[in-house]
XYZ file of C-alpha atoms in Angstrom:
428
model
C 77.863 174.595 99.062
C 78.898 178.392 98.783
C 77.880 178.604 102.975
C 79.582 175.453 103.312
C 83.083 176.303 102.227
C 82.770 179.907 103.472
C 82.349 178.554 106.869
C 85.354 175.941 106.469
C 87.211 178.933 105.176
C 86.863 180.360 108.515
C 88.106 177.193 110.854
C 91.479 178.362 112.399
C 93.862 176.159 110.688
C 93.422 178.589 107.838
C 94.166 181.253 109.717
C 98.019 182.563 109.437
C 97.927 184.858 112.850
C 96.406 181.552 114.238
C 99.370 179.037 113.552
C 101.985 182.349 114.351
C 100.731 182.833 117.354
C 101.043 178.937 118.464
C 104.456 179.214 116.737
C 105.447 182.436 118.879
C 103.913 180.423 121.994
C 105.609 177.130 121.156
C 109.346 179.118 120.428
C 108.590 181.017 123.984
C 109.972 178.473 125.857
C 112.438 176.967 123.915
C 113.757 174.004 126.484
C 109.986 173.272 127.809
C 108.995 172.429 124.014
C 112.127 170.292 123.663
C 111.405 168.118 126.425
C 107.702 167.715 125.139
C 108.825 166.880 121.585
C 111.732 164.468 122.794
C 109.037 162.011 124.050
C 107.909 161.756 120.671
C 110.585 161.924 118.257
C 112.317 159.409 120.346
C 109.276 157.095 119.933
C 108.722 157.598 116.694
C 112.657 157.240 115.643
C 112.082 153.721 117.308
C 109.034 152.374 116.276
C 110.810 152.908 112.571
C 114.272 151.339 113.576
C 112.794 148.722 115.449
C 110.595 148.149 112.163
C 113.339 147.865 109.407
C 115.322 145.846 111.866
C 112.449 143.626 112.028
C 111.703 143.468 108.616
C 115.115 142.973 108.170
C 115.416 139.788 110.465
C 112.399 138.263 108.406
C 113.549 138.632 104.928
C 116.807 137.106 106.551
C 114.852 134.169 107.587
C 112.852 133.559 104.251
C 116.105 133.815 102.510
C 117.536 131.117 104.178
C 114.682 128.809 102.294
C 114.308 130.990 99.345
C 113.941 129.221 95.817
C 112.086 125.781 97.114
C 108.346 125.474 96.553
C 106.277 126.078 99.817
C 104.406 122.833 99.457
C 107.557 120.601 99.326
C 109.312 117.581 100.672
C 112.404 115.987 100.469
C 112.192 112.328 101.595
C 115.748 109.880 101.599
C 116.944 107.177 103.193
C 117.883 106.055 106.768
C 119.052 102.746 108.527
C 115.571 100.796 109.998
C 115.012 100.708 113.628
C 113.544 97.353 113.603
C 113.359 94.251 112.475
C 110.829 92.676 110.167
C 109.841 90.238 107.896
C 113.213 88.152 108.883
C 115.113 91.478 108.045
C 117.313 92.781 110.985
C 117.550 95.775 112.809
C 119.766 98.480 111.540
C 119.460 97.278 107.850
C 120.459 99.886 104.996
C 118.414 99.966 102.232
C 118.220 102.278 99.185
C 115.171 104.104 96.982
C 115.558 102.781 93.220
C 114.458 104.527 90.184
C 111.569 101.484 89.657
C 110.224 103.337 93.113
C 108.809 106.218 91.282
C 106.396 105.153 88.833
C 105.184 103.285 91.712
C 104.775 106.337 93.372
C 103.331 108.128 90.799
C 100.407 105.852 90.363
C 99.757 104.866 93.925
C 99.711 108.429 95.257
C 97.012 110.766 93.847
C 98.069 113.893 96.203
C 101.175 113.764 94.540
C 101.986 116.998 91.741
C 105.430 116.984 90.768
C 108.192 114.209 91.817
C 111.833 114.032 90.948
C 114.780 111.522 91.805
C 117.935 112.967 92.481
C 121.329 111.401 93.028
C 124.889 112.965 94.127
C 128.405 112.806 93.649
C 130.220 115.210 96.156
C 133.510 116.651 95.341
C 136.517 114.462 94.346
C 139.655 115.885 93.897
C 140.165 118.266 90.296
C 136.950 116.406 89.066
C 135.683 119.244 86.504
C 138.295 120.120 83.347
C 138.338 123.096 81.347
C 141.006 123.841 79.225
C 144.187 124.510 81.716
C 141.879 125.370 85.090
C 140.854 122.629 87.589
C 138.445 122.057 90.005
C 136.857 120.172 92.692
C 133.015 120.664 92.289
C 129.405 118.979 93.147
C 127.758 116.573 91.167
C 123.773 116.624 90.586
C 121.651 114.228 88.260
C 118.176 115.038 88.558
C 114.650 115.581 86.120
C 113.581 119.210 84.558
C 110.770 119.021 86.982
C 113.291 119.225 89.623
C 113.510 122.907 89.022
C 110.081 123.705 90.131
C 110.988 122.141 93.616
C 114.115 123.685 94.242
C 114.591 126.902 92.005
C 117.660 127.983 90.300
C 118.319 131.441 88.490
C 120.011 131.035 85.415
C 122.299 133.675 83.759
C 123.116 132.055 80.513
C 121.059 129.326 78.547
C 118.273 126.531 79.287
C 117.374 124.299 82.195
C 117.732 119.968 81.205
C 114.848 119.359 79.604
C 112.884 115.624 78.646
C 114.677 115.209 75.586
C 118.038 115.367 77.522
C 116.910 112.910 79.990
C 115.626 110.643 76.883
C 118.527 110.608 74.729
C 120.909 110.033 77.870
C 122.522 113.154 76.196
C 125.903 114.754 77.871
C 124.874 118.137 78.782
C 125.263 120.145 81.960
C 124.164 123.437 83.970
C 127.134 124.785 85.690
C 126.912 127.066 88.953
C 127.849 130.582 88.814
C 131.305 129.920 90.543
C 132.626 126.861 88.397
C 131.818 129.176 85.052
C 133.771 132.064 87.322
C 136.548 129.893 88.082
C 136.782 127.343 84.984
C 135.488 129.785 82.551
C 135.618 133.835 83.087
C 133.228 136.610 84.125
C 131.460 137.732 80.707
C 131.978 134.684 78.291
C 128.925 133.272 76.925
C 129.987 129.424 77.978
C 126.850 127.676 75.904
C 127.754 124.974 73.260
C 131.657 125.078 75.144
C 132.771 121.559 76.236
C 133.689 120.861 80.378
C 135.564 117.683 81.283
C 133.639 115.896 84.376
C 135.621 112.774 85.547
C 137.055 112.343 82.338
C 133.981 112.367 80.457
C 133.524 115.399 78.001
C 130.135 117.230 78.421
C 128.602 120.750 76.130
C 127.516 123.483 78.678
C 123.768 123.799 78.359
C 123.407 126.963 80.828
C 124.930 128.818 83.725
C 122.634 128.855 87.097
C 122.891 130.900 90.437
C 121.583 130.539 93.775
C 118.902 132.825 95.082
C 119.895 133.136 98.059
C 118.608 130.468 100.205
C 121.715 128.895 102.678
C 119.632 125.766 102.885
C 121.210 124.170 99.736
C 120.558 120.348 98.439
C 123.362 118.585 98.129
C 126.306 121.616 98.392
C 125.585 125.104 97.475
C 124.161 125.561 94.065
C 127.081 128.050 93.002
C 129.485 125.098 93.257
C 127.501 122.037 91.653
C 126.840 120.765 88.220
C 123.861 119.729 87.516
C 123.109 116.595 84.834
C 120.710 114.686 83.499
C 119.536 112.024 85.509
C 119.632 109.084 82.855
C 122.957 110.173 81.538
C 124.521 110.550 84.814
C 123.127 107.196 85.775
C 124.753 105.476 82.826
C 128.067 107.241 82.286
C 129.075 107.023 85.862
C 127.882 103.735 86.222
C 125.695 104.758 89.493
C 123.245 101.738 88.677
C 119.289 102.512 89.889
C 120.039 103.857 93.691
C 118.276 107.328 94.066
C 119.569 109.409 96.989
C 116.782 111.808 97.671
C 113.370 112.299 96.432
C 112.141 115.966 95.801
C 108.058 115.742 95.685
C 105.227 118.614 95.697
C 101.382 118.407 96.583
C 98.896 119.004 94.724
C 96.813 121.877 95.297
C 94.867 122.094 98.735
C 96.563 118.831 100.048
C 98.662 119.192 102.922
C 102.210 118.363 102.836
C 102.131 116.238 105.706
C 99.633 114.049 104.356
C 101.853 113.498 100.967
C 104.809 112.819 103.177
C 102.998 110.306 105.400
C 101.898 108.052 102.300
C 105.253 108.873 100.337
C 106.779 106.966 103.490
C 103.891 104.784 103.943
C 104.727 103.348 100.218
C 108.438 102.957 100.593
C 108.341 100.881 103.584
C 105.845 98.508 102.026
C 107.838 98.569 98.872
C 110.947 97.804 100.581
C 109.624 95.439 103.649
C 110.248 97.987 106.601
C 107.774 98.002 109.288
C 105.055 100.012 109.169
C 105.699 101.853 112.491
C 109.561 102.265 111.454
C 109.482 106.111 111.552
C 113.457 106.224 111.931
C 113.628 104.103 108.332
C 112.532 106.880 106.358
C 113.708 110.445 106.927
C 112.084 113.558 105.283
C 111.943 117.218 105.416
C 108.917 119.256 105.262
C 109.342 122.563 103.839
C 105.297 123.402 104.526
C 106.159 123.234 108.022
C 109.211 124.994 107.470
C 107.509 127.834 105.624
C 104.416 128.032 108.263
C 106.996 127.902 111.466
C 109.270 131.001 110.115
C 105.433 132.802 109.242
C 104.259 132.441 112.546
C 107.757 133.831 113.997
C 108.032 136.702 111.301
C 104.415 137.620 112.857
C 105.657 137.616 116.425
C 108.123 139.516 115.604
C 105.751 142.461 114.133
C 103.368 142.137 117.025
C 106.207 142.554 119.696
C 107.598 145.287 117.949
C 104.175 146.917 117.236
C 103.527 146.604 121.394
C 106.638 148.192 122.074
C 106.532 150.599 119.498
C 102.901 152.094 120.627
C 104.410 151.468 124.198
C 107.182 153.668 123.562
C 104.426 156.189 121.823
C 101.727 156.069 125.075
C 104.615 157.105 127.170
C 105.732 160.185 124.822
C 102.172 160.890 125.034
C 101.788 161.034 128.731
C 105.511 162.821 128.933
C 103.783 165.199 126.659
C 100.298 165.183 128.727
C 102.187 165.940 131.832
C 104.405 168.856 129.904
C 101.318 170.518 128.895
C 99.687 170.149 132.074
C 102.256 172.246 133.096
C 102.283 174.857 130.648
C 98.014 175.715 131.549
C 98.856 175.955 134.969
C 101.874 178.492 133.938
C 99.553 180.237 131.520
C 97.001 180.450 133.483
C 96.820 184.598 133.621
C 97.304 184.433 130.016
C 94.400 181.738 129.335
C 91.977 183.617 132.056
C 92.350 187.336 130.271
C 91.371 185.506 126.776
C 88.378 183.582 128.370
C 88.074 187.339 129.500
C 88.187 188.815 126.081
C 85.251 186.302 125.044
C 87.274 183.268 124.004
C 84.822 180.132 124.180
C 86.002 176.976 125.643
C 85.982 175.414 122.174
C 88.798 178.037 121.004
C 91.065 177.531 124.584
C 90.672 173.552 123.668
C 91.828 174.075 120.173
C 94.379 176.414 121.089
C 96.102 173.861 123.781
C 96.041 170.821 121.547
C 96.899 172.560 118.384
C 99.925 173.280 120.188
C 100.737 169.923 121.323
C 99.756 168.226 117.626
C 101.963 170.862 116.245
C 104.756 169.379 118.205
C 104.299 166.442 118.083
C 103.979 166.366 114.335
C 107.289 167.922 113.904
C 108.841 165.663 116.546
C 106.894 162.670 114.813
C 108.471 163.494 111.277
C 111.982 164.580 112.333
C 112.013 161.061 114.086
C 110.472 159.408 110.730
C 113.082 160.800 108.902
C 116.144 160.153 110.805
C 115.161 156.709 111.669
C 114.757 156.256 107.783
C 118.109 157.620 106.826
C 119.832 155.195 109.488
C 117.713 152.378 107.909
C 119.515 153.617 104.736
C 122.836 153.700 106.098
C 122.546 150.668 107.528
C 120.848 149.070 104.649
C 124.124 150.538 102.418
C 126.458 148.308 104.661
C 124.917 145.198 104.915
C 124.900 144.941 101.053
C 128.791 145.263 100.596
C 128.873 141.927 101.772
C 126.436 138.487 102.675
C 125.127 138.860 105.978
C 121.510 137.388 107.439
C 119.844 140.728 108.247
C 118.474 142.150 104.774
C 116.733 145.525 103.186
C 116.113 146.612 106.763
C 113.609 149.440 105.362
C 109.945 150.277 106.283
C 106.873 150.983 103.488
C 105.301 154.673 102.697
C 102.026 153.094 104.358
C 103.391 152.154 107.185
C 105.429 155.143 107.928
C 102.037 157.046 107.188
C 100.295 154.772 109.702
C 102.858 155.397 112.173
C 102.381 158.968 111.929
C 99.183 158.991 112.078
C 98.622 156.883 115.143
C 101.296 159.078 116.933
C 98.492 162.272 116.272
C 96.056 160.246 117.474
C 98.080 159.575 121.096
C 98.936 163.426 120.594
C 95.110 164.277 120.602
C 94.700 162.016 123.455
C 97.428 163.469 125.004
C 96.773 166.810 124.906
C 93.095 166.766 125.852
C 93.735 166.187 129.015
C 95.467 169.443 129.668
C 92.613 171.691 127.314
C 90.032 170.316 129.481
C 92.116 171.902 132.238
C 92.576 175.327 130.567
C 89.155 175.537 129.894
C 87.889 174.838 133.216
C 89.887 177.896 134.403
C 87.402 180.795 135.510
C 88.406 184.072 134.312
C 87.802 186.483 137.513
C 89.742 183.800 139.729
C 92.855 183.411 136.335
C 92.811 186.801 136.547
C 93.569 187.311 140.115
C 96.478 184.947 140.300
C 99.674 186.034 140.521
């Protein structure tokens, strides 16, 4: 072990008068070390740019369906496309609330189901005190939570004794408690005025982000129970949308597909009516923007180690170069009994010396105009987000840029090395 670390002792890169002496002959020629390390700091400066910006434009995507449950869909109603069992074409029809324990016991895929009806904005229809406003209407079940996520700030979610007792609660968004209410008030237990009908705050919710947004954006709808708002606002047993997850290992699709399958027998609409029943599928929704986020990393990963292969060659060519320059110089230390093994070293040390310095000077700026940039975007909502770039892979970066160094630079210490010493030493 002793011989061992003696002998690693003695490698070069321990060796101060070694690393000054590539230092004195990197700092000799100031401009043609500049050109070789531009290659590479400009690559690496890109690869990390092009990165965060990447990075940035897929967290922008996912945001856009953040909050709903990857194995959901939303099925509602549409006019039928054709006729059947004596019913015309073009016939509007509704869901009703008997639909869903029908669904629940016909459909084993199905996990979690939830009716949900609407009543969009009417003129100063929430009270509170002196302040007015025109805001959304939602009745739905607490399970309806797990399908489409809110945040809440202040209190509880409706739960199954609010739908059972028909009881007049509510969940407020974030911008009717800013506007009715105040920044900084506790609102539970205080009473809101919806259509004329008094109701005790239960909680205060806010949107995570997502601009796809049931019914109106989350910030600007109240959310009820969906017995009470049934029976106070005298909305009978119509059901505007139906919010359903899979189970498990069952596709989305194929919960969809009987979902449908059951409405149109239910309500008498053909069975190859596709236009009857409309749905979204936010499986497919989820896999579509996964496959383009990974797109987007492997065309930024080819042009990244693009951009790196052609600093390497700049920096192949450079060095070239710089043997046949130093070719006195490389013939007298051959001369002096310098083995091809320390000419090799001594060319691509140089090289991996610049590049590494061009490599982190690159890594660094292009991190500190992620930053920048990254310090903008949040002053205000925009669909580019956290356009940054992990330790690992920054590490990775740099350490497939010394790899395209070492390639690099072999090239040109093969060179030196072939050099004879009598014929080095005779050239002028």
């Amino acid at each position: 072990m002793k011989r061992l670390a003696r002998k690693i002792l003695q490698l070069p890169i321990f060796d101060i008068d070694w690393w000054q002496e590539i230092w004195i002959t990197v700092s000799k020629n100031k401009s043609r070390s500049l050109l070789t390390a531009f290659g590479m700091f400009w690559a690496m400066f890109m690869l990390v740019v092009m990165m965060g910006a990447g990075l940035a434009l897929q967290n922008g995507i996912m945001s856009e369906i953040k909050g709903f449950a990857t194995n959901s869909c939303f099925v509602y109603t549409s006019t039928t496309s054709e006729s059947y069992k004596g019913f015309r074409k073009g016939r509007h029809w509704d869901i009703l609330s008997e639909d869903i324990p029908i669904l629940q016991q016909k459909i084993a895929e199905l996990d979690q189901i939830a009716p949900v009806i609407f009543d969009w904005q009417s003129k100063n229809n929430v009270v509170f005190g002196d302040k007015s406003g025109s805001y959304n209407l939602k009745g739905s079940l607490p399970s309806y939570n797990k399908i489409d996520e809110s945040k809440l700030i202040y209190g509880r979610y409706i739960n199954d004794i609010d739908i059972l007792q028909r009881r007049k609660v509510c969940l407020i968004g974030e911008r009717v408690y800013q506007e009715l209410i105040g920044k900084g008030k506790d609102p539970q237990g205080m009473s809101i005025r919806i259509k004329g009908v008094y109701f005790r705050i239960i909680g205060v919710m806010r949107s995570l982000g997502g601009n796809i947004q049931i019914g109106g954006p989350s910030d600007e709808t109240i959310i009820l129970p969906f017995s009470t708002m049934q029976q106070v606002f005298n909305m009978g047993n119509e059901i505007h949308l139906i919010a359903a997850t899979a189970k498990p290992d069952v596709k989305v699709k194929v919960l969809e597909k009987k979902i449908k399958d059951e409405l149109r027998r239910i309500h008498s609409i053909s069975p190859t009516d596709e236009k009857a029943v409309a749905s979204i599928n936010f499986e497919e929704q989820f896999i579509m923007f996964r496959y383009l986020g990974l797109g987007i990393a492997w065309l930024i990963a080819v042009v990244g180690i693009g951009t790196m292969l052609a600093g390497g060659i700049g920096i192949s060519n450079i060095m070239l170069v710089t043997v046949r320059e130093r070719t006195k110089e490389i013939g007298i230390r051959r001369a002096l009994g310098a083995t091809p093994a320390n000419i090799i070293v001594q060319i691509m040390s140089e090289s991996m010396l610049l590049t590494l310095l061009a490599g982190v000077l690159g890594l660094v700026l292009g991190v500190g105009l992620l930053r920048v940039v990254e310090s903008i975007l949040t002053r205000s909502e925009q669909f580019f987000k956290e356009p940054q770039i992990s330790f690992a892979l920054a590490m990775l970066s740099l350490f497939v840029l010394l790899i395209i160094a070492t390639i690099s630079g072999y090239l040109p210490a093969r060179r030196a090395m072939e050099i004879k010493p009598i014929e080095a030493i005779r050239e002028e």
